[in-house]
């Protein structure tokens, strides 16, 4: 059986904390907290808009969350600095294990896709900057259906775009909500635990098929799940 591997991008392949270096020049020792709040709000706003069915693309949401973070942390950043942070978000680095892991998966048994809340061109730019764009057959964006993960419609859309079936498709994500969404839609899921302090939601009916701490463990995890 040939397996389709759908990789989440932000937080799984691409390190959203890569913005901290730029933030340190602007907000000093608030940089790590700023990055955390910005990312948490990014997810929260996408959940809210999904529930309200008031879709705005991920770039728009990211700017709204940046404005919120500046307000809540009482950081006075002008438009030039905010635009610089948005530009930095377009060239975030890949995690250190990504390139090696993707090379390991370059075999006939696997078909690799990037699957993201981000818009196609934004994701393409990130993957190209990280030097891993050519590892993927295509990019599947939720923008194509104007929904956000974990809406069931986005996973069905991903299956359709990839031309695959749920039992032969694996979502790989560091975001537990993404794995839960995939499992609810019948897609297999492997949780990448990027931090030792991260926990997976205790939903026994939608548990991940496997948990890994490095992306280089993915091939072995899939083999063990067959």
XYZ file of C-alpha atoms in Angstrom:
226
model
C 0.000 0.000 0.000
C 1.194 3.488 -0.836
C 0.798 5.936 2.035
C -0.100 9.614 1.754
C 1.631 11.752 4.384
C 0.025 15.153 5.010
C 2.315 17.402 7.030
C 1.078 20.317 9.040
C 3.383 23.290 8.486
C 3.343 25.901 11.268
C 4.795 24.397 14.439
C 5.420 21.005 12.818
C 7.811 21.654 9.937
C 8.353 25.376 10.495
C 9.393 26.871 13.834
C 7.063 29.759 14.682
C 9.459 30.769 17.469
C 11.867 31.782 14.720
C 10.366 35.252 15.075
C 11.942 35.666 18.541
C 15.254 37.011 17.238
C 13.446 39.856 15.501
C 11.252 40.418 18.541
C 14.248 40.678 20.860
C 15.408 43.752 18.966
C 11.981 45.325 19.423
C 10.692 44.238 22.825
C 13.773 42.900 24.633
C 13.078 40.329 27.336
C 9.380 40.214 26.426
C 10.222 38.451 23.158
C 9.480 34.857 24.232
C 6.192 35.799 25.898
C 5.213 37.915 22.902
C 5.853 34.997 20.531
C 3.836 32.613 22.727
C 0.809 34.921 23.044
C 0.880 35.731 19.334
C 0.863 32.035 18.403
C -1.831 31.117 20.955
C -4.083 33.906 19.713
C -3.426 32.852 16.130
C -4.976 29.472 16.868
C -7.767 30.889 19.014
C -8.850 33.377 16.344
C -8.957 30.655 13.690
C -11.138 28.523 15.990
C -13.478 31.444 16.649
C -13.831 32.375 12.996
C -14.419 28.759 12.098
C -17.258 28.455 14.613
C -18.790 31.769 13.556
C -18.337 30.908 9.862
C -16.670 34.287 9.328
C -13.563 33.207 7.435
C -10.608 35.533 6.931
C -7.396 34.167 5.490
C -4.547 33.194 7.792
C -2.420 36.238 6.972
C -5.238 38.588 7.963
C -5.793 36.654 11.183
C -2.071 36.737 11.952
C -2.030 40.542 11.673
C -5.106 40.844 13.898
C -3.424 38.651 16.499
C -0.254 40.708 16.293
C -2.262 43.840 17.043
C -3.942 42.072 19.979
C -0.588 40.924 21.379
C 0.829 44.443 21.240
C -2.201 45.701 23.157
C -2.372 42.998 25.833
C 1.384 43.153 26.539
C 1.364 46.958 26.350
C 4.050 47.039 23.672
C 4.078 50.144 21.495
C 5.124 49.021 18.025
C 4.613 51.255 15.012
C 3.390 50.063 11.614
C 6.945 49.683 10.302
C 7.881 47.273 13.098
C 4.602 45.371 12.769
C 5.126 45.028 9.027
C 8.660 43.760 9.696
C 7.285 41.092 12.028
C 4.763 40.031 9.395
C 7.597 39.807 6.858
C 9.606 37.699 9.339
C 6.660 35.309 9.624
C 7.037 34.628 5.905
C 10.651 33.428 6.255
C 10.546 31.369 9.445
C 13.086 28.525 9.700
C 12.417 24.811 9.589
C 13.098 22.714 12.679
C 16.506 21.036 12.704
C 15.184 17.499 12.128
C 12.976 18.308 9.140
C 15.346 18.095 6.172
C 16.846 14.771 7.270
C 13.419 13.271 8.005
C 12.013 14.239 4.627
C 15.010 12.672 2.885
C 14.325 9.421 4.754
C 10.761 9.466 3.448
C 11.820 9.834 -0.187
C 10.730 6.347 -1.191
C 7.985 4.830 -3.390
C 5.880 3.879 -0.364
C 5.172 7.521 0.494
C 3.481 10.507 -1.131
C 4.238 13.748 0.723
C 1.961 16.798 0.896
C 2.060 20.001 2.935
C -1.329 20.698 4.544
C -1.833 24.030 6.242
C -4.124 26.734 7.591
C -1.854 29.126 5.710
C -2.493 30.326 2.181
C -0.777 28.406 -0.595
C 1.654 31.129 -1.624
C 2.646 31.889 1.961
C 3.316 28.194 2.625
C 5.170 27.839 -0.656
C 7.427 30.724 0.311
C 8.137 29.218 3.736
C 8.979 25.781 2.341
C 11.119 27.262 -0.415
C 13.022 29.445 2.062
C 13.615 26.363 4.218
C 14.897 24.419 1.193
C 12.276 21.670 1.458
C 9.644 22.665 -1.113
C 10.758 20.017 -3.609
C 10.071 17.279 -1.051
C 6.322 17.695 -1.515
C 4.026 16.729 -4.357
C 1.768 19.685 -3.624
C 0.466 22.122 -1.008
C -3.092 21.773 0.283
C -4.431 24.935 1.913
C -7.634 25.329 3.921
C -8.055 28.630 2.071
C -9.361 26.561 -0.841
C -12.505 25.737 1.169
C -12.566 28.863 3.415
C -12.503 26.815 6.626
C -9.908 26.192 9.328
C -8.638 23.054 11.004
C -10.120 21.114 12.769
C -13.298 21.529 10.670
C -14.120 18.095 9.125
C -14.459 19.747 5.716
C -10.757 20.573 5.501
C -9.700 16.958 6.041
C -12.174 15.744 3.440
C -10.808 18.392 1.090
C -7.264 17.217 1.765
C -8.213 13.619 0.940
C -9.860 14.723 -2.295
C -6.909 16.881 -3.352
C -4.426 14.119 -2.554
C -6.555 11.449 -4.218
C -6.222 9.219 -1.189
C -8.386 7.253 1.212
C -8.585 7.784 5.001
C -7.019 4.409 5.858
C -3.958 5.123 3.680
C -3.518 8.741 4.760
C -1.545 9.997 7.751
C -1.633 13.476 9.208
C 1.597 14.458 10.930
C 1.218 17.421 13.264
C 2.602 18.906 16.468
C -0.833 20.387 17.205
C -3.085 18.018 19.188
C -6.253 19.729 17.916
C -5.136 18.931 14.359
C -4.621 15.252 15.138
C -8.020 15.124 16.862
C -9.629 16.710 13.815
C -7.987 14.228 11.469
C -8.890 11.230 13.603
C -12.490 12.449 13.825
C -12.538 12.560 10.015
C -11.214 8.993 9.813
C -7.654 9.952 8.868
C -4.760 8.341 10.690
C -2.639 10.650 12.831
C 0.835 10.824 14.303
C 1.484 13.441 16.949
C 4.913 15.074 16.904
C 5.581 16.111 20.498
C 7.911 19.045 19.874
C 8.196 19.880 23.584
C 8.506 17.532 26.551
C 6.007 19.714 28.421
C 3.344 19.441 25.688
C 0.447 17.109 26.411
C -2.121 15.458 24.189
C -5.788 15.919 25.002
C -7.133 12.859 26.892
C -9.752 11.934 24.292
C -9.460 8.157 24.169
C -11.844 7.835 21.248
C -9.595 10.020 19.060
C -6.113 9.078 20.258
C -3.147 9.466 17.934
C -1.967 6.293 16.207
C 1.538 7.046 17.487
C 3.566 9.744 19.219
C 7.089 10.731 18.206
C 9.493 13.306 19.599
C 11.553 13.765 16.430
C 10.372 13.798 12.849
C 13.169 11.364 11.972
C 11.207 8.731 13.942
C 8.246 8.952 11.576
C 9.150 6.178 9.152
C 9.606 3.666 11.975
C 6.378 4.779 13.645
C 4.371 4.188 10.482
C 5.940 0.757 10.003
C 5.010 -0.171 13.595
C 1.403 0.935 13.074
C 0.730 -1.224 10.031
